[in-house]
Amino acid sequence: MTDISPPEVKPKKTKNFVQIADCKSQFHRFFNDPEAGIFVLKGPFGCGKSEFVRRTILKEEEFANSFKFSAQLSLFGGKDLNTVEEEIIGSLRVGKKGVKTSHIDEACNFLVPVLKSLAALKGGVGLKDLIGGMKLQISAKTLFWRLANQLGFLLVIDDVDRKEPELKLNQVLGFTSSLVEKTERKTKVILIVNEDKLDEREVWDALREKFVDFEFRFHPSPSELAYEYIDSVNLRGPIAEIHEALCSPNIRTMLKIESHVKNLTKFLADKGIEMTGDQQAYAVSYASLFLGAGKDYVLADLCGAESRAYNYFDSLQGDSESEASVRRSNLGVRKQKTEHFDRIYWDIVLFKFFSDGTVDGETLDSLKKSIPAKQKQEEFSEHEKKVYRLLYCSFRDTSTDLIGEISQGIEEFPEFYSTGKVESVSGIVRAYGNEKGALELWKKWLNARGPDAFSNIRITELHSIVPQECHSLIPPLDSKDLDQVNPLDVFRKAENPEVFFDSDTDYDALSQKTPEEWIVFFESMTIEEEAEFESFPQAVREVVDDAGKGKSRATIAKNLKEALRSLAEKTPLNRFRIGKLFPDLFDEKK
């Protein structure tokens, strides 16, 4: 017979967050109510219920006078009340220190003969008259409940929803209610539960009115959780941001991320690498995806792992497509904040550390080598900001300062000033009437780049762009290289279609380049050459995708793919970066 029962529907996530201050107020009312005995703190998985009780109720000064001693236990895997009672006694805490059951027993064994002697001195007064009817053998359990009957005792029972089926809810509620009544409500009980996961929900709903005095649904926003419970000041903001983007107020994950990133920061510091705030923020995002993916990726599978992690996270949420779309959009905005530093080197470091707990020397060396270039790029970014402020953020006459800053930037960062950028800034200077200043910028740039910086194809292009007055500074064509084509030019063309490139002859010339020659070319590129491109990997991707246009372009794409496959086999880092750019490259037949 076909099962036609409706599919299980996941409970819809609620977004109506509460304030932690409201929860504190409810607990103050509970402790101040002499008739109240049992408080149920409920909420979804990972929302921070247990963390709130541990850090706030049990440790903050404002609740210090509400109880004299406490005990906290988890019902996870609990099967019978005897075990529960033993665990309660074993977890007894007075102030911030725990008291072991064995210590109580030792004290009791010492007290019994003392009490017997005292009874004899009192003229035959029975020991039972002195200690309230107890037998001569005093145990930790007996003394414990006597203390609970006389002093303010707080019992916290966590994970009520994760007990074993053998332990029934009516037993748990009956036990806690009996404890409260026997101690004339000097004992207070907090039950921590995720109601959606209870296996006896009907029993719970039927008994709660009889036994439960206070309830509170604990569900603070991700930001409030992070700023309340994340100790690392510099990590609170990034952790709050990524969890707001993921719509996930999960304190367990937040604390794991904090621990991972703190350990990573210390590990790299010991290796001589200091993480910046931006790099720590990116590590937070990466750790959240790594932990949320629920999978143990191997290095070769990391390519595309970021998107797979998003998809897997979506599948766990039970959200509508619109909610999932909002989260992906949030993550996209979050990613943009870290685009200004080289994530390729960091991705592999982060993955190795989070999965293996360490990073090999070769990977660390690759990261170290990338840092000076990135630092120079950051310095150039600061220079660009100064130029922008002098140009658009003032009504003073900043023309002299503007020329000075651009000139200094060209001298310090000639490799970051492309032909187009020089043309742009010189055009601005010319636009407000300083023709001489515009020409000086071209002269500074050509002198700073030197005669060996340009290929024949670029030299030809410069004659059509550089002002006539500066043509004498353009290097002459290299007769030995007249029949050669600079491979960089095809990538420049892919990135910017307006760049001059003779497709009738140059594509044919590049199609003669073998995979081995392409490998030599890629490995010999300088930092300055790589810095010319906004996105060099994407330019390579565009050239490979040109295969569909056939003829020489198809040959170039074929040879490039073979070269990339060979490069990927040389180092794990190459395997990672090439696989991320060309996820289908290794599925194709060579």
XYZ file of C-alpha atoms in Angstrom:
590
model
C 0.000 0.000 0.000
C 1.344 3.390 -0.989
C 2.068 5.803 1.841
C 0.032 8.930 1.097
C 0.692 10.686 4.393
C 1.826 14.302 3.985
C 5.578 14.936 4.177
C 7.033 16.166 7.424
C 7.005 19.962 7.508
C 9.877 21.628 9.298
C 8.749 24.202 11.865
C 9.070 27.676 10.414
C 11.876 29.650 11.967
C 10.730 32.641 13.916
C 12.556 35.921 13.490
C 10.901 37.847 16.327
C 13.983 38.188 18.483
C 13.833 39.059 22.178
C 16.121 41.150 24.355
C 18.417 39.512 26.897
C 17.427 42.270 29.330
C 13.810 41.056 29.167
C 14.941 37.558 30.115
C 16.903 38.929 33.076
C 13.829 40.814 34.272
C 11.723 37.657 34.119
C 14.282 35.785 36.214
C 14.331 38.569 38.809
C 10.569 38.202 39.131
C 10.959 34.428 39.448
C 13.561 34.626 42.243
C 11.587 37.293 44.100
C 8.346 35.295 43.996
C 8.229 33.073 47.127
C 5.540 30.879 45.582
C 7.418 30.176 42.323
C 9.508 27.020 42.064
C 10.036 26.001 38.420
C 11.171 28.201 35.522
C 11.181 26.861 31.945
C 13.689 28.530 29.634
C 12.835 27.471 26.103
C 14.048 28.345 22.631
C 15.482 26.877 19.400
C 18.662 24.840 19.190
C 21.844 26.862 19.684
C 20.105 30.108 20.626
C 22.196 30.501 23.795
C 19.837 29.285 26.539
C 22.491 27.292 28.390
C 25.125 29.974 27.865
C 22.770 32.564 29.358
C 22.230 30.471 32.486
C 25.941 29.635 32.884
C 27.260 33.146 32.342
C 24.421 35.314 33.584
C 22.270 33.545 36.158
C 25.060 31.551 37.815
C 27.856 34.140 37.656
C 26.590 37.724 37.480
C 26.472 39.720 40.703
C 22.867 40.825 40.218
C 21.697 37.222 40.816
C 24.280 36.354 43.508
C 21.842 36.771 46.425
C 19.103 34.669 44.823
C 20.602 31.321 45.950
C 23.372 30.045 48.235
C 24.530 27.111 46.173
C 23.616 25.495 42.883
C 23.920 22.420 40.725
C 23.710 22.042 36.956
C 23.365 18.887 34.890
C 22.348 17.764 31.424
C 19.669 15.158 30.789
C 21.368 14.234 27.512
C 21.262 10.425 27.463
C 19.622 10.288 30.916
C 17.659 7.082 31.590
C 16.659 7.035 35.279
C 16.134 9.358 38.233
C 18.769 7.688 40.451
C 21.483 8.667 37.997
C 20.027 12.158 37.779
C 20.113 12.554 41.550
C 23.751 11.404 41.743
C 24.746 13.874 39.032
C 22.996 16.703 40.839
C 25.006 16.027 43.993
C 28.205 15.612 41.995
C 27.779 18.988 40.319
C 27.153 20.947 43.528
C 28.690 24.416 43.425
C 29.170 26.849 46.275
C 30.033 30.204 44.790
C 32.326 29.546 41.805
C 33.892 26.328 43.173
C 32.533 22.820 42.851
C 32.275 20.469 45.827
C 33.027 16.788 45.283
C 30.708 14.167 46.778
C 33.723 12.315 48.199
C 34.699 15.416 50.190
C 31.210 15.569 51.736
C 31.370 11.861 52.625
C 34.781 12.321 54.270
C 33.416 15.174 56.355
C 30.399 13.106 57.368
C 32.566 10.133 58.401
C 34.513 12.513 60.640
C 31.345 14.073 62.111
C 29.563 10.869 63.142
C 31.892 9.931 66.068
C 31.988 13.556 67.149
C 28.194 13.693 67.278
C 28.032 10.382 69.187
C 30.385 11.777 71.834
C 28.329 14.954 72.032
C 25.145 12.936 72.521
C 26.752 11.025 75.416
C 27.843 14.268 77.086
C 24.261 15.529 76.834
C 23.127 12.809 79.177
C 21.928 10.194 76.778
C 20.304 12.486 74.258
C 19.874 10.413 71.116
C 21.881 11.297 68.041
C 18.633 11.406 66.095
C 17.485 14.324 68.255
C 20.571 16.244 67.254
C 20.406 15.625 63.524
C 16.686 15.511 62.851
C 15.948 11.798 62.848
C 18.735 10.675 60.499
C 20.387 7.322 61.011
C 23.880 7.223 62.361
C 25.286 6.755 58.857
C 25.269 10.221 57.219
C 25.776 10.162 53.458
C 26.457 12.899 50.981
C 22.966 12.421 49.526
C 21.263 12.832 52.885
C 23.288 15.862 53.873
C 22.794 17.390 50.456
C 19.014 17.358 50.643
C 19.101 18.591 54.225
C 21.111 21.587 53.023
C 18.656 22.124 50.185
C 15.852 22.144 52.742
C 17.517 24.833 54.846
C 19.343 27.051 52.334
C 18.598 28.644 48.992
C 19.374 26.026 46.318
C 19.176 26.485 42.534
C 18.953 23.386 40.355
C 19.515 23.772 36.589
C 18.470 20.843 34.389
C 19.569 21.269 30.772
C 18.734 19.327 27.590
C 15.352 18.098 28.832
C 14.463 17.353 25.203
C 17.544 15.110 24.761
C 16.825 12.534 27.482
C 16.387 8.868 26.635
C 12.804 7.562 26.157
C 13.163 5.396 29.309
C 13.146 8.554 31.420
C 9.657 9.969 31.192
C 8.752 13.651 31.284
C 6.242 13.111 34.077
C 9.075 11.633 36.159
C 11.289 14.664 35.564
C 8.528 17.147 36.338
C 7.359 15.086 39.322
C 10.905 14.926 40.731
C 11.547 18.660 40.399
C 8.120 19.574 41.746
C 8.606 17.247 44.747
C 12.001 18.811 45.446
C 10.502 22.289 45.363
C 7.625 21.325 47.669
C 9.751 19.373 50.170
C 12.098 22.311 50.633
C 9.166 24.699 51.077
C 10.174 26.402 47.799
C 13.621 27.295 49.093
C 14.792 25.283 46.086
C 14.314 26.858 42.646
C 14.517 24.810 39.441
C 15.353 25.967 35.906
C 14.449 23.578 33.092
C 16.148 24.305 29.759
C 14.327 22.818 26.791
C 13.803 23.003 23.041
C 10.069 22.321 22.906
C 10.112 21.523 19.173
C 12.324 18.480 19.859
C 10.378 16.959 22.782
C 9.376 13.338 22.176
C 6.467 13.629 24.622
C 5.000 16.956 23.528
C 1.418 16.076 24.493
C 2.514 15.064 27.992
C 4.543 18.272 28.268
C 1.608 20.455 27.245
C -0.700 18.648 29.669
C 1.622 18.937 32.697
C 3.217 22.335 32.229
C 0.226 24.235 33.614
C 0.338 22.169 36.798
C 4.100 22.261 37.414
C 5.596 25.312 35.654
C 5.452 28.754 37.308
C 7.463 30.921 34.859
C 8.345 30.540 31.176
C 10.470 32.556 28.772
C 11.223 31.991 25.108
C 14.927 32.829 24.745
C 15.813 33.937 21.209
C 18.092 37.022 21.064
C 19.375 38.369 17.758
C 22.792 37.186 16.490
C 24.277 40.617 17.206
C 23.102 40.716 20.804
C 24.387 37.189 21.429
C 27.790 38.031 19.969
C 28.225 41.258 21.903
C 27.018 39.613 25.127
C 29.049 36.401 25.068
C 32.017 36.749 22.655
C 35.003 37.744 24.794
C 37.332 38.833 21.945
C 36.546 42.501 21.328
C 38.008 42.497 17.813
C 35.998 39.411 16.782
C 32.573 40.413 18.121
C 31.698 42.625 15.165
C 32.706 40.150 12.411
C 30.989 37.235 14.194
C 27.829 39.295 14.642
C 27.886 40.371 10.977
C 28.288 36.900 9.473
C 25.570 35.433 11.704
C 23.224 38.291 10.905
C 23.891 37.567 7.215
C 23.197 33.861 7.761
C 20.129 34.646 9.926
C 21.608 32.224 12.467
C 21.619 33.148 16.181
C 23.651 30.081 17.176
C 25.884 30.749 20.158
C 27.590 27.349 19.937
C 28.853 28.098 16.456
C 29.829 31.633 17.447
C 31.984 30.397 20.325
C 33.609 27.726 18.116
C 34.424 30.354 15.493
C 35.932 32.618 18.131
C 38.093 29.757 19.397
C 39.218 28.756 15.875
C 40.208 32.285 14.868
C 41.977 33.011 18.170
C 43.992 29.797 17.810
C 44.788 30.624 14.176
C 45.926 34.141 15.119
C 48.269 32.747 17.767
C 49.548 30.006 15.429
C 50.422 32.498 12.672
C 51.898 34.991 15.162
C 54.285 32.244 16.325
C 55.303 31.847 12.656
C 55.971 35.583 12.286
C 52.696 36.490 10.528
C 50.470 39.066 12.242
C 46.844 38.939 11.104
C 45.154 42.252 10.343
C 41.605 43.037 11.414
C 40.362 42.468 7.850
C 42.085 39.091 7.674
C 40.582 38.049 11.009
C 37.158 39.142 9.762
C 37.618 37.028 6.646
C 38.732 34.074 8.794
C 35.493 34.460 10.766
C 33.444 34.227 7.559
C 35.447 31.253 6.328
C 35.144 29.442 9.682
C 31.367 29.954 9.725
C 31.073 28.337 6.284
C 33.489 25.569 7.215
C 31.537 24.703 10.369
C 28.140 25.190 8.722
C 28.902 23.014 5.719
C 28.699 19.855 7.782
C 31.279 18.163 5.577
C 34.938 17.246 5.836
C 36.417 18.476 2.557
C 39.762 17.275 1.321
C 42.036 19.831 -0.278
C 41.337 18.700 -3.847
C 37.585 19.161 -3.237
C 37.871 22.655 -1.832
C 37.298 24.237 -5.248
C 33.742 25.529 -5.107
C 33.401 24.504 -1.463
C 32.222 27.993 -0.590
C 29.133 27.730 -2.808
C 28.506 24.136 -1.719
C 28.647 25.292 1.884
C 26.012 27.946 1.143
C 23.774 25.370 -0.526
C 24.174 22.868 2.277
C 23.440 25.533 4.864
C 20.286 26.472 2.931
C 19.102 22.857 2.928
C 19.288 22.731 6.736
C 17.183 25.817 7.306
C 13.830 24.837 5.812
C 13.456 28.394 4.522
C 11.477 29.560 1.560
C 13.415 30.394 -1.596
C 12.956 34.102 -0.892
C 14.527 33.768 2.582
C 17.431 31.735 1.168
C 17.885 34.375 -1.531
C 18.085 37.113 1.101
C 20.752 35.187 2.977
C 22.812 34.623 -0.174
C 22.511 38.320 -0.946
C 23.709 39.159 2.576
C 26.691 36.872 2.130
C 27.494 38.538 -1.186
C 27.636 41.936 0.497
C 29.747 40.418 3.260
C 32.233 38.976 0.728
C 32.730 42.340 -0.943
C 34.225 43.691 2.272
C 37.214 41.356 1.946
C 37.912 41.659 -1.784
C 40.743 44.145 -1.281
C 43.255 41.561 -0.046
C 44.419 38.385 -1.756
C 42.047 35.653 -0.607
C 43.642 32.900 -2.711
C 46.568 32.542 -0.308
C 44.381 32.891 2.763
C 41.743 30.354 1.644
C 44.199 27.494 1.586
C 45.783 28.535 4.911
C 42.371 28.762 6.580
C 41.149 25.458 5.193
C 44.288 23.583 6.229
C 44.279 25.044 9.740
C 40.562 24.462 10.381
C 40.631 20.918 8.976
C 44.102 19.720 10.072
C 44.913 22.015 12.996
C 48.159 23.157 11.366
C 49.612 24.569 8.132
C 52.629 23.159 6.307
C 55.756 25.217 5.687
C 55.314 25.454 1.913
C 51.862 27.010 2.274
C 53.079 29.438 4.946
C 55.981 30.478 2.694
C 53.541 31.174 -0.155
C 51.447 33.318 2.184
C 54.509 35.239 3.430
C 55.654 35.959 -0.137
C 52.227 37.388 -0.996
C 52.197 39.840 1.912
C 54.750 42.435 0.649
C 52.928 42.771 -2.689
C 49.602 43.164 -0.930
C 51.059 45.733 1.447
C 52.220 47.759 -1.547
C 48.753 47.506 -3.064
C 47.275 48.757 0.202
C 49.701 51.698 0.166
C 48.652 52.439 -3.404
C 44.990 52.338 -2.323
C 45.749 54.951 0.325
C 47.416 57.074 -2.345
C 44.303 56.809 -4.538
C 42.127 57.898 -1.621
C 44.299 61.000 -1.116
C 43.976 61.873 -4.809
C 40.195 61.479 -4.603
C 39.944 63.686 -1.504
C 42.091 66.416 -3.047
C 39.989 66.320 -6.191
C 36.412 65.976 -4.912
C 36.314 66.513 -1.151
C 37.406 70.147 -0.893
C 36.542 73.609 -2.213
C 40.011 74.940 -1.490
C 42.499 75.407 -4.322
C 44.233 72.018 -4.065
C 45.648 71.989 -7.614
C 49.281 72.132 -6.461
C 48.758 69.435 -3.827
C 46.900 67.302 -6.375
C 49.718 67.435 -8.942
C 52.247 66.703 -6.185
C 50.356 63.674 -4.878
C 49.828 62.178 -8.365
C 53.493 62.768 -9.276
C 54.650 61.111 -6.072
C 52.292 58.176 -6.684
C 53.630 57.646 -10.220
C 57.205 57.633 -8.903
C 56.426 55.249 -6.032
C 53.932 52.979 -7.796
C 54.673 53.106 -11.553
C 53.660 49.467 -11.970
C 50.179 50.216 -10.569
C 49.634 53.119 -12.969
C 48.335 51.577 -16.203
C 48.297 53.523 -19.466
C 44.592 54.123 -18.981
C 45.051 55.430 -15.433
C 47.753 57.894 -16.504
C 45.543 59.015 -19.380
C 42.689 59.562 -16.902
C 44.607 61.598 -14.287
C 46.437 63.657 -16.925
C 43.077 64.369 -18.576
C 41.717 65.688 -15.262
C 44.743 67.957 -14.813
C 44.386 69.181 -18.386
C 40.640 69.778 -17.870
C 41.245 72.481 -15.259
C 43.782 74.236 -17.469
C 47.144 72.819 -16.442
C 48.443 71.504 -19.793
C 52.059 71.596 -18.620
C 51.232 69.582 -15.509
C 49.478 66.950 -17.621
C 52.551 66.531 -19.847
C 54.808 66.278 -16.800
C 52.754 63.345 -15.508
C 53.254 61.458 -18.777
C 56.992 62.151 -18.673
C 57.308 60.955 -15.071
C 55.428 57.766 -15.856
C 57.428 56.884 -18.995
C 60.711 57.510 -17.188
C 59.596 55.507 -14.161
C 58.535 52.502 -16.266
C 61.792 52.392 -18.234
C 62.546 51.089 -21.747
C 62.076 47.377 -20.940
C 58.548 47.634 -19.570
C 56.677 47.497 -22.877
C 56.247 44.949 -25.638
C 56.262 45.962 -29.289
C 52.485 45.820 -29.402
C 52.255 48.103 -26.346
C 54.823 50.523 -27.796
C 52.687 50.823 -30.920
C 49.656 51.463 -28.741
C 51.479 54.179 -26.729
C 52.105 56.232 -29.865
C 48.352 56.575 -30.287
C 47.727 57.569 -26.656
C 50.714 59.527 -25.314
C 50.820 63.255 -26.223
C 53.117 64.083 -29.158
C 55.389 66.146 -26.901
C 56.333 62.974 -24.977
C 56.896 60.576 -27.893
C 60.669 60.903 -27.591
C 60.432 59.084 -24.248
C 58.598 56.075 -25.716
C 61.086 53.210 -26.228
C 61.863 52.204 -29.825
C 60.532 48.968 -31.259
C 62.740 45.974 -30.546
C 63.821 44.583 -33.908
C 64.511 41.182 -32.354
C 60.982 41.032 -31.063
C 59.114 42.387 -34.079
C 57.613 38.999 -34.934
C 56.834 38.132 -31.318
C 53.618 38.860 -29.432
C 53.591 39.580 -25.720
C 51.157 37.009 -24.247
C 50.067 39.598 -21.699
C 48.437 41.528 -24.505
C 45.836 38.846 -25.095
C 44.895 38.991 -21.415
C 44.767 42.791 -21.526
C 42.410 42.492 -24.469
C 40.261 39.953 -22.605
C 39.964 42.278 -19.624
C 39.403 45.448 -21.627
C 38.001 45.001 -25.176
C 39.075 48.557 -26.075
C 42.760 47.661 -25.748
C 44.513 47.592 -29.139
C 45.223 44.020 -30.323
C 45.768 42.880 -33.924
C 43.569 39.787 -33.930
C 44.438 38.812 -37.538
C 48.096 38.170 -36.781
C 48.586 38.108 -33.013
C 46.154 35.273 -32.258
C 47.868 33.205 -34.934
C 51.261 33.940 -33.349
C 50.067 32.997 -29.861
C 48.519 29.771 -31.132
C 52.062 28.578 -31.868
C 52.931 28.787 -28.173
C 53.191 25.286 -26.687
C 51.842 24.285 -23.232
C 55.432 24.156 -21.948
C 56.039 27.714 -23.183
C 52.851 28.879 -21.496
C 54.058 27.318 -18.225
C 57.378 29.186 -18.464
C 55.464 32.394 -19.202
C 53.119 32.062 -16.204
C 55.892 31.161 -13.768
C 58.097 34.047 -14.886
C 55.464 36.787 -14.565
C 56.507 39.576 -12.227
C 54.438 41.126 -9.451
C 54.292 44.309 -11.513
C 52.827 42.451 -14.482
C 50.227 40.710 -12.326
C 49.317 44.053 -10.745
C 48.389 45.533 -14.141
C 45.136 43.583 -14.100
C 42.053 44.135 -12.027
C 41.426 40.394 -12.244
C 44.150 38.396 -13.935
C 42.526 34.962 -13.275
C 39.289 36.165 -14.872
C 41.239 37.374 -17.914
C 42.722 33.877 -18.279
C 39.220 32.476 -17.983
C 38.008 34.746 -20.786
C 40.821 33.646 -23.116
C 40.064 29.960 -22.455
C 36.367 30.558 -23.085
C 37.272 32.060 -26.475
C 37.745 28.494 -27.729
C 34.201 28.594 -29.054
C 35.280 31.143 -31.659
C 37.391 28.458 -33.303
C 40.602 28.544 -35.344
C 43.640 30.006 -33.579
C 41.640 30.935 -30.473
C 40.609 27.301 -29.984
C 44.266 26.249 -30.232
C 45.316 28.882 -27.665
C 42.574 27.685 -25.283
C 43.595 24.026 -25.719
C 47.264 24.736 -24.992
C 46.374 26.965 -22.061
C 44.263 24.207 -20.487
C 47.093 21.708 -20.809
C 49.468 24.212 -19.232
C 47.061 24.874 -16.379
C 46.647 21.151 -15.686
C 50.428 20.747 -15.502
C 50.759 23.786 -13.214
C 48.045 22.347 -10.954
C 50.128 19.231 -10.402
C 53.171 21.211 -9.256
C 51.898 22.519 -5.890
C 48.770 22.146 -3.709
C 48.303 25.908 -3.909
C 48.223 25.787 -7.714
C 45.777 22.902 -7.557
C 43.552 24.986 -5.308
C 43.662 28.258 -7.242
C 43.361 26.655 -10.705
C 40.567 24.364 -9.566
C 38.664 27.303 -8.111
C 38.932 29.218 -11.392
C 38.260 26.207 -13.645
C 36.100 23.776 -11.586
C 35.476 21.561 -14.634
C 39.077 21.498 -15.886
C 40.001 18.201 -14.215
C 36.858 16.438 -15.443
C 37.793 16.995 -19.075
C 39.915 14.544 -21.022
C 43.389 15.779 -21.561
